[in-house]
XYZ file of C-alpha atoms in Angstrom:
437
model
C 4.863 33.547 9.856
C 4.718 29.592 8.944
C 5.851 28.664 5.833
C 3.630 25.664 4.281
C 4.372 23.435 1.917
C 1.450 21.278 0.862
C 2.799 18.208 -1.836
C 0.240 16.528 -3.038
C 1.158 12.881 -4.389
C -0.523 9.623 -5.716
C -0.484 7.313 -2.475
C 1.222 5.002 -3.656
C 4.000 5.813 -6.509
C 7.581 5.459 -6.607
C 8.728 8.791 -8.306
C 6.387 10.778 -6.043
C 8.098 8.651 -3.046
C 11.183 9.821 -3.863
C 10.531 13.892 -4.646
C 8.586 13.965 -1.444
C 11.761 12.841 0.645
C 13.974 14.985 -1.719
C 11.224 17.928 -1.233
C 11.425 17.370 2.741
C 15.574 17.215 2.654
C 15.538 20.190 0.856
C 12.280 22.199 3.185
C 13.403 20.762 6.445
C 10.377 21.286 8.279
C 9.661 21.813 12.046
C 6.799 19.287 11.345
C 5.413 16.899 9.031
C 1.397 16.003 8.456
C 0.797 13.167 6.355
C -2.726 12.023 5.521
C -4.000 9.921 8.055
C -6.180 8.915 11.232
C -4.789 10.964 14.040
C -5.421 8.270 16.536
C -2.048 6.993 15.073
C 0.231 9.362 16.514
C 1.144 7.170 19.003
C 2.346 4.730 16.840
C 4.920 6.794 14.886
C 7.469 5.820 16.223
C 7.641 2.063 15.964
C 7.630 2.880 11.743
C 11.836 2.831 11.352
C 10.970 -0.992 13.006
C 8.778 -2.289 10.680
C 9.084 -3.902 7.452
C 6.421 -2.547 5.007
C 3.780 -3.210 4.011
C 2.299 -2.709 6.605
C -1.148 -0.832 7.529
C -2.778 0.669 10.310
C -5.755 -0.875 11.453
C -8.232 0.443 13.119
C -11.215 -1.163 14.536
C -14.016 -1.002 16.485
C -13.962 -3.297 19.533
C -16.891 -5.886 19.664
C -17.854 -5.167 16.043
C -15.827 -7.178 13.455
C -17.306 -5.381 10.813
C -16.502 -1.934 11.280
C -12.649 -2.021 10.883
C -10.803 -0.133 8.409
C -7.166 -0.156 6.846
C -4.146 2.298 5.790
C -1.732 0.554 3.779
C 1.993 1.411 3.474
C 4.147 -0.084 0.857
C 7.703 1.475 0.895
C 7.160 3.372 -2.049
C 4.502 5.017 -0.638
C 5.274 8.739 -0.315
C 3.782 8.668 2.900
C 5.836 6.080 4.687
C 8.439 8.535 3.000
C 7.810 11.385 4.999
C 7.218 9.004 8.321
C 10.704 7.556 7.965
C 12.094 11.082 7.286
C 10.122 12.464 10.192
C 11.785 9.506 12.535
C 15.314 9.908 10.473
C 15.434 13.710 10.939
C 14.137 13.717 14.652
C 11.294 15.638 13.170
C 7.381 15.099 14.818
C 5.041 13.343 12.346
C 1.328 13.886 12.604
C -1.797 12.073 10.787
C -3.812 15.233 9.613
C -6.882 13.010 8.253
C -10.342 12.555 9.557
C -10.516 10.452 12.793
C -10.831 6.768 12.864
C -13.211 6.818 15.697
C -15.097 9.064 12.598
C -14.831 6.873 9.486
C -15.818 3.591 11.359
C -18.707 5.620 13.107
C -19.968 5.983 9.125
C -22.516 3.751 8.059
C -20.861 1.582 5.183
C -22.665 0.997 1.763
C -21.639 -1.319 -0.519
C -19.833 0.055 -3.684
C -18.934 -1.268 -7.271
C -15.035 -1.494 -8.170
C -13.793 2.110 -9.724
C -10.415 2.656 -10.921
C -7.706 3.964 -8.580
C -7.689 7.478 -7.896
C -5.479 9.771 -6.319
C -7.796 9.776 -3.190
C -8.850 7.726 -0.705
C -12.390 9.067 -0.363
C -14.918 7.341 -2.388
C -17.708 10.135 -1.790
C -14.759 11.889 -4.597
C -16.827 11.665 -7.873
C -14.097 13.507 -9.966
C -11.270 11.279 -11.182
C -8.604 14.339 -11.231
C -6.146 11.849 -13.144
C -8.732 10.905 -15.573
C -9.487 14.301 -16.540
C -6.093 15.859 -16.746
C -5.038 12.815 -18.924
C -7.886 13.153 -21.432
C -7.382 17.136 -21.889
C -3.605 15.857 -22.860
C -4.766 13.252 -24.855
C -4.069 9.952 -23.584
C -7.257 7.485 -23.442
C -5.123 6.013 -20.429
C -4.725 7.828 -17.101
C -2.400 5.853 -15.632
C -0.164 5.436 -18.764
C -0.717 9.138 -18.378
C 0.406 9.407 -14.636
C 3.303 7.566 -15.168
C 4.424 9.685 -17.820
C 4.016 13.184 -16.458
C 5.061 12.634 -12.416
C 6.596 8.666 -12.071
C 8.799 8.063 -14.597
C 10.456 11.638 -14.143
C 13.517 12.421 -12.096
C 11.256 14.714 -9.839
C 7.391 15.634 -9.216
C 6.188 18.778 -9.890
C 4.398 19.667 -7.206
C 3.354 23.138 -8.152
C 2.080 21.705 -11.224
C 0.127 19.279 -9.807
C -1.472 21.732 -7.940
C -2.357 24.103 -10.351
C -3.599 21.313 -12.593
C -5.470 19.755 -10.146
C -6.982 23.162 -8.910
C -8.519 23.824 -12.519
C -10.395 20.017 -12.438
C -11.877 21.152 -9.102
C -13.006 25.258 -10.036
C -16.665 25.432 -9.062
C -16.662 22.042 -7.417
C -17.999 22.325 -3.950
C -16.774 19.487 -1.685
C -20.033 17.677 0.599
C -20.295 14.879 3.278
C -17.684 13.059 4.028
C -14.897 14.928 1.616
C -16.397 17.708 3.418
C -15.809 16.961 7.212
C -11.654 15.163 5.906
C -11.078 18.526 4.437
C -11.881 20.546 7.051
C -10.362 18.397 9.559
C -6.803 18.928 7.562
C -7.161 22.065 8.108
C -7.873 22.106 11.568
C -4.847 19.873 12.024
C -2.780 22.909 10.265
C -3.943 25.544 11.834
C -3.076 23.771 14.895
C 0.387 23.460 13.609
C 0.867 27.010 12.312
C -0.438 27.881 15.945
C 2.804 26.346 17.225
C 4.621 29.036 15.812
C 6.520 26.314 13.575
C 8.732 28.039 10.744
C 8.201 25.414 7.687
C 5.484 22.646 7.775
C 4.711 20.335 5.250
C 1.757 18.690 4.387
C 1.138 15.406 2.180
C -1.647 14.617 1.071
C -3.661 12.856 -1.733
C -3.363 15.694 -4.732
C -6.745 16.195 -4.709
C -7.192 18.056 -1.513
C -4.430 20.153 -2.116
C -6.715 23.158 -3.433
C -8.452 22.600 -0.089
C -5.033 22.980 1.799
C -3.779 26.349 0.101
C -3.882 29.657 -0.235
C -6.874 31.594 2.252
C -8.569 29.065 4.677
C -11.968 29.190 4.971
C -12.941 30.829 8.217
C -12.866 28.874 11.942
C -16.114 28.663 12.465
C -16.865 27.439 8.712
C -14.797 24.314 9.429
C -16.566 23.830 13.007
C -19.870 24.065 11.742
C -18.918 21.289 9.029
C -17.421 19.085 12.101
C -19.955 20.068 14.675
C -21.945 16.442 15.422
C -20.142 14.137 13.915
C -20.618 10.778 15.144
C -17.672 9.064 16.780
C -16.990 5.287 18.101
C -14.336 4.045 20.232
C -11.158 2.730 17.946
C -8.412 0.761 18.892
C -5.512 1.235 16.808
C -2.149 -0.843 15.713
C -0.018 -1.958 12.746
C -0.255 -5.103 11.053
C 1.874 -6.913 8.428
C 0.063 -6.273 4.790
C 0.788 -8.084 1.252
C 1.106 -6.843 -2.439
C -1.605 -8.667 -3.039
C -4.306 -6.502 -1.030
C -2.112 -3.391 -2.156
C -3.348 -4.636 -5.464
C -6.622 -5.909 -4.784
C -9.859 -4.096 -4.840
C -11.451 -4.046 -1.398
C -13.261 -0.847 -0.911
C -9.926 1.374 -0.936
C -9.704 3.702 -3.342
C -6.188 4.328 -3.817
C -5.491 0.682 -4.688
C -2.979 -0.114 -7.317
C -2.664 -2.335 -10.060
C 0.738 -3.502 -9.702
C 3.247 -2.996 -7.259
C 5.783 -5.303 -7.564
C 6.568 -3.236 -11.003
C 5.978 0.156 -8.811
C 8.512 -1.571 -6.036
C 11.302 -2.456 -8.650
C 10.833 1.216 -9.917
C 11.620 2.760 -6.775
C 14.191 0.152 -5.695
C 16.281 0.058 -8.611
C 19.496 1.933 -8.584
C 19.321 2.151 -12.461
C 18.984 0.832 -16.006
C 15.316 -0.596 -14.451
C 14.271 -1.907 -17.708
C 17.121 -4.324 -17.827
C 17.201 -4.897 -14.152
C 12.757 -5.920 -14.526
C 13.929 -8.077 -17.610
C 16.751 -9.708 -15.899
C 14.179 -10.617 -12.990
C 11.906 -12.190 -15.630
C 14.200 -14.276 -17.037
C 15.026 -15.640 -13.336
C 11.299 -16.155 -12.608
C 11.220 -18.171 -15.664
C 14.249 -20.258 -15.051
C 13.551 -21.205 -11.856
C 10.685 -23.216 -13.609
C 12.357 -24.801 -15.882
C 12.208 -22.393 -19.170
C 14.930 -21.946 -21.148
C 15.722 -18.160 -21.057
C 19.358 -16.843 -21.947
C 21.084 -13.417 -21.517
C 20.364 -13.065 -25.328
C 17.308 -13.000 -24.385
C 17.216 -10.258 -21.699
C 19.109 -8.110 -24.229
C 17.113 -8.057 -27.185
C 13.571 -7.633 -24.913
C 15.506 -4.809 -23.518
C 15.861 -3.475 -27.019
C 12.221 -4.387 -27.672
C 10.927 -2.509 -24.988
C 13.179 0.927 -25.276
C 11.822 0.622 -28.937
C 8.343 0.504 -28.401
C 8.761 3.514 -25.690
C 10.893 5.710 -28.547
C 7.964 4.940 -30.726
C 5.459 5.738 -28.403
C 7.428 8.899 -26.771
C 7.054 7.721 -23.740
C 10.105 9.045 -21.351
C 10.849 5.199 -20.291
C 9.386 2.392 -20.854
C 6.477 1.567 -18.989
C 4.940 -1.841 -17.821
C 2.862 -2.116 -20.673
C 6.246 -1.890 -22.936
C 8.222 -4.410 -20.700
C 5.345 -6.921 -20.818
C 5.010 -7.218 -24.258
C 8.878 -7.434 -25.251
C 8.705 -10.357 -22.548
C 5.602 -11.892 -24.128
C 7.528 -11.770 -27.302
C 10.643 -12.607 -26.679
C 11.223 -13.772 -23.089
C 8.489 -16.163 -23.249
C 7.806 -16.751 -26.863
C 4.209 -16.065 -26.849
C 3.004 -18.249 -24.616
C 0.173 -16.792 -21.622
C 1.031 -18.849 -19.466
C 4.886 -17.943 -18.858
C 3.529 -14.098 -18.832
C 1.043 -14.636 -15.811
C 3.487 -16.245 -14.383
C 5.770 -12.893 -14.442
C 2.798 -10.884 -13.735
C 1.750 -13.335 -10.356
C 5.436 -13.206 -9.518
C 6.922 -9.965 -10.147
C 4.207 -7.411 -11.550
C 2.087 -7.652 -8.208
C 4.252 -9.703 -5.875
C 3.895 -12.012 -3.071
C 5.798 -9.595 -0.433
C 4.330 -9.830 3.225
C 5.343 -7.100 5.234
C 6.375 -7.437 8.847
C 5.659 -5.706 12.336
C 7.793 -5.910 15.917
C 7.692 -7.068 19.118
C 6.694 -3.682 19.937
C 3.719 -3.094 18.136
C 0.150 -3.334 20.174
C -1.144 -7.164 20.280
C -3.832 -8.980 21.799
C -2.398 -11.727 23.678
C -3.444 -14.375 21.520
C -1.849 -12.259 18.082
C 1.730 -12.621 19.893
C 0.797 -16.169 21.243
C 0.363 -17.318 17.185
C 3.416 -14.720 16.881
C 5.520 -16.867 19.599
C 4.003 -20.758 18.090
C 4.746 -19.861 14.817
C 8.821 -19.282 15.544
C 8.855 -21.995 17.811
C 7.774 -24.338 15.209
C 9.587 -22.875 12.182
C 5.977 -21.736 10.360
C 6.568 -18.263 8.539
C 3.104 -16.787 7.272
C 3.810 -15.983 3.428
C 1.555 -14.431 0.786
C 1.877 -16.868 -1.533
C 0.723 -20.486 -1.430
C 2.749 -22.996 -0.202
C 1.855 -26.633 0.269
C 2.972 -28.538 3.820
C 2.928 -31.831 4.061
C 2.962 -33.373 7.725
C 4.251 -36.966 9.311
C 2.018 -36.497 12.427
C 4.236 -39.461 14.127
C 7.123 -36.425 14.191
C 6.467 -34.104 16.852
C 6.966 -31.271 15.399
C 4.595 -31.977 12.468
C 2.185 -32.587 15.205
C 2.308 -29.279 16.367
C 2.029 -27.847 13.510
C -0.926 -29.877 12.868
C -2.310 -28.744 16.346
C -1.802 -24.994 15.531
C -3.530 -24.945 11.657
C -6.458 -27.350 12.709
C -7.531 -24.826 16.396
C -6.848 -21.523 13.515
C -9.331 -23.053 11.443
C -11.532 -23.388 14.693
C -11.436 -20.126 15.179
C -11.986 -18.884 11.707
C -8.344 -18.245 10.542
C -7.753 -19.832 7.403
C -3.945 -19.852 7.236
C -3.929 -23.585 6.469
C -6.419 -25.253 4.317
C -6.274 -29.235 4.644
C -6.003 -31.293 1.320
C -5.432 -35.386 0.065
C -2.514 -36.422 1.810
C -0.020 -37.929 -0.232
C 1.458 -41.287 0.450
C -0.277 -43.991 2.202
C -1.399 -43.655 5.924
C -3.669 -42.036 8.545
C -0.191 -40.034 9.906
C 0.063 -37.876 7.088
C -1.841 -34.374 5.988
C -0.921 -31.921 3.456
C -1.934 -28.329 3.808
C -2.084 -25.385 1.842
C -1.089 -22.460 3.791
C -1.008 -18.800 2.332
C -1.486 -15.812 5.220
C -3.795 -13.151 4.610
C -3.996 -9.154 6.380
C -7.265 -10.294 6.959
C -6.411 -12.949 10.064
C -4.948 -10.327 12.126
C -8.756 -8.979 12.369
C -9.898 -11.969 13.357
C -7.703 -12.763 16.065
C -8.306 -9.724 17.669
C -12.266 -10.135 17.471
């Protein structure tokens, strides 16, 4: 009899990051399904390689439009259980619905939403908002952060029991419908393997789908039966902070994950470690900020948590002891922190390895030969086209731009002369579509 452990998480938080890979240590499952297209199973194992974020992409040959994304940052608790899965020598499987599925879907626009703790949009429940206003907080992430990632653990078992009272009486339809039962497909499948533990993770809001009886066989079938399906191509690409942040149609989307990335990273005392990070940020453009500084926002901000009884200070907390006394009121020097440090300009990175067209590794191959690393930040370039290397570089923005790849945007060339351009390059996730269109 198969023991399963279903943990359901936010996709992308640092304290459920970290129970999840204490949870698996401590399970030690035969095999791991994590929430995602199954067409990715083949690309498993080129995760311990790759600096995240990163996403899977999958699109739809021929069709530009119909592509979709999966987005790993490092505190995501899936990319957790993937590098535990790869650490362990333990198989990994995507348990969601199909690519070749989703992108077979016809697509309707949508107005923004907050971030829930699923990636289907057909979900009309926010589970977070709900739990947080029967404790009453008028903020559900404030909430979130509370309860599950500022602890020293998640618990799971709460989560689902909490999480199984929002959805009594709801009745899952469409597209919910067809991911759900596909999980559980993927599960029985796995429990048919005669594996002794398997875990599952998954957004928290299927979890109630996941547990206890299943509904019958040829319940699930009868959802699945007909579905249309595409062909999909499948790979990883590098991804930023900035879409992780960014509203573009994916409904797990965060609002700041620099702040979630510090939280995860830090060792300890994060407060003082965020603070101290500040005060760099704002040195390095010329404010004066001294130690004293750092120590009394740190003060600031565990005060305002004590009086708030919050169980560590949150972002909220941190951002106004550094308004205050970091940066002395001014708006300015706090959007700088924010741009900086709250969301981040962190690209993520893929290898040699990973599926390319040929002309993604020929851009991959110019852009090391002539010393151009895509960032996700702006950065200006300015070129002497009567040095050969600035000609290249020249050559290789001005034929992207040909092709619809904005890396480099051309601007007034400083200085006098027809040999000089200045360019403003900043990479986006985006490009890597395009070049393979």
């Amino acid at each position: 009899m198969s023991h399963v452990a279903v943990l359901g998480v936010r996709h992308h938080g640092p304290g459920s990051a970290r129970a999840v890979r204490a949870e698996l240590e401590r399970l030690r499952p035969g095999v791991v399904l994590v929430e995602g297209p199954p067409e990715a199973d083949s690309l498993v194992h080129l995760a311990p390689d790759l600096e995240p974020p990163v996403a899977l992409l999958a699109h739809v040959p021929g069709s530009p439009s119909s592509a979709a994304f999966w987005p790993f940052a490092r505190f995501s608790p899936e990319w957790q259980a993937i590098r535990y899965g790869a650490e362990a020598g333990v198989p990994v499987r995507f348990c969601d619905l199909p690519a070749a599925c989703t992108l077979a879907e016809p697509r309707e626009p949508r107005e923004p939403r907050e971030p829930s703790d699923a990636r289907d949009d057909s979900v009309r429940i926010d589970p977070i908002g709900a739990l947080a206003g029967a404790a009453g907080y008028d903020d559900p992430e404030r909430w979130w952060e509370d309860v599950v990632e500022h602890r020293g653990d998640t618990p799971f078992e709460a989560i689902a029991e909490a999480v199984a009272a929002v959805r009594e009486g709801y009745v899952p339809a469409g597209r919910e419908a067809r991911r759900e039962a596909y999980m559980r497909r993927t599960l029985r499948a796995a429990i048919k393997e005669g594996h002794e533990r398997i875990a599952v993770i998954c957004g928290a809001w299927h979890v109630p789908a996941l547990t206890g009886p299943l509904p019958p066989v040829k319940d699930d079938n009868a959802v699945l039966r007909g579905v249309p399906r595409v062909k999909a191509d499948l790979t990883w690409v590098p991804w930023t902070y900035g879409r992780l942040a960014w509203w573009s149609g994916y409904g797990a989307g965060i609002t700041s994950p620099g702040w979630y990335d510090h939280l995860f990273t830090a060792p300890d005392r994060p407060i003082e470690r965020w603070l101290a990070r500040a005060a760099g940020a704002l040195r390095d453009e010329g404010l004066a900020v001294s130690p004293a500084h750092v120590i009394e926002a740190s003060r600031l901000a565990h005060g305002l948590a004590a009086l708030r009884g919050r169980p560590l200070a949150g972002l909220g907390e941190v951002t106004e002891a550094a308004r205050a006394v970091l940066c002395e009121g001014d708006d300015l020097a706090v959007e700088l922190i924010h741009r900086r440090l709250v969301v981040g300009d962190r690209l993520g990175r893929v290898t040699d390895g990973t599926p390319m067209v040929p002309l993604q590794r020929d851009l991959r191959d110019r852009q090391r030969a002539l010393r151009l690393k895509p960032e996700a930040l702006d950065r200006e370039l300015d070129l002497d086209l009567r040095k050969p290397l600035d000609l290249a570089r020249s050559h290789l923005l001005h034929r992207l731009r040909l092709l619809g790849v904005g890396w480099g945007e051309p601007g007034e060339a400083r200085g006098k002369g027809t040999f000089r351009e200045t360019w403003r390059l900043r990479w986006e996730p985006e490009f890597d579509l395009t070049l393979i269109e």
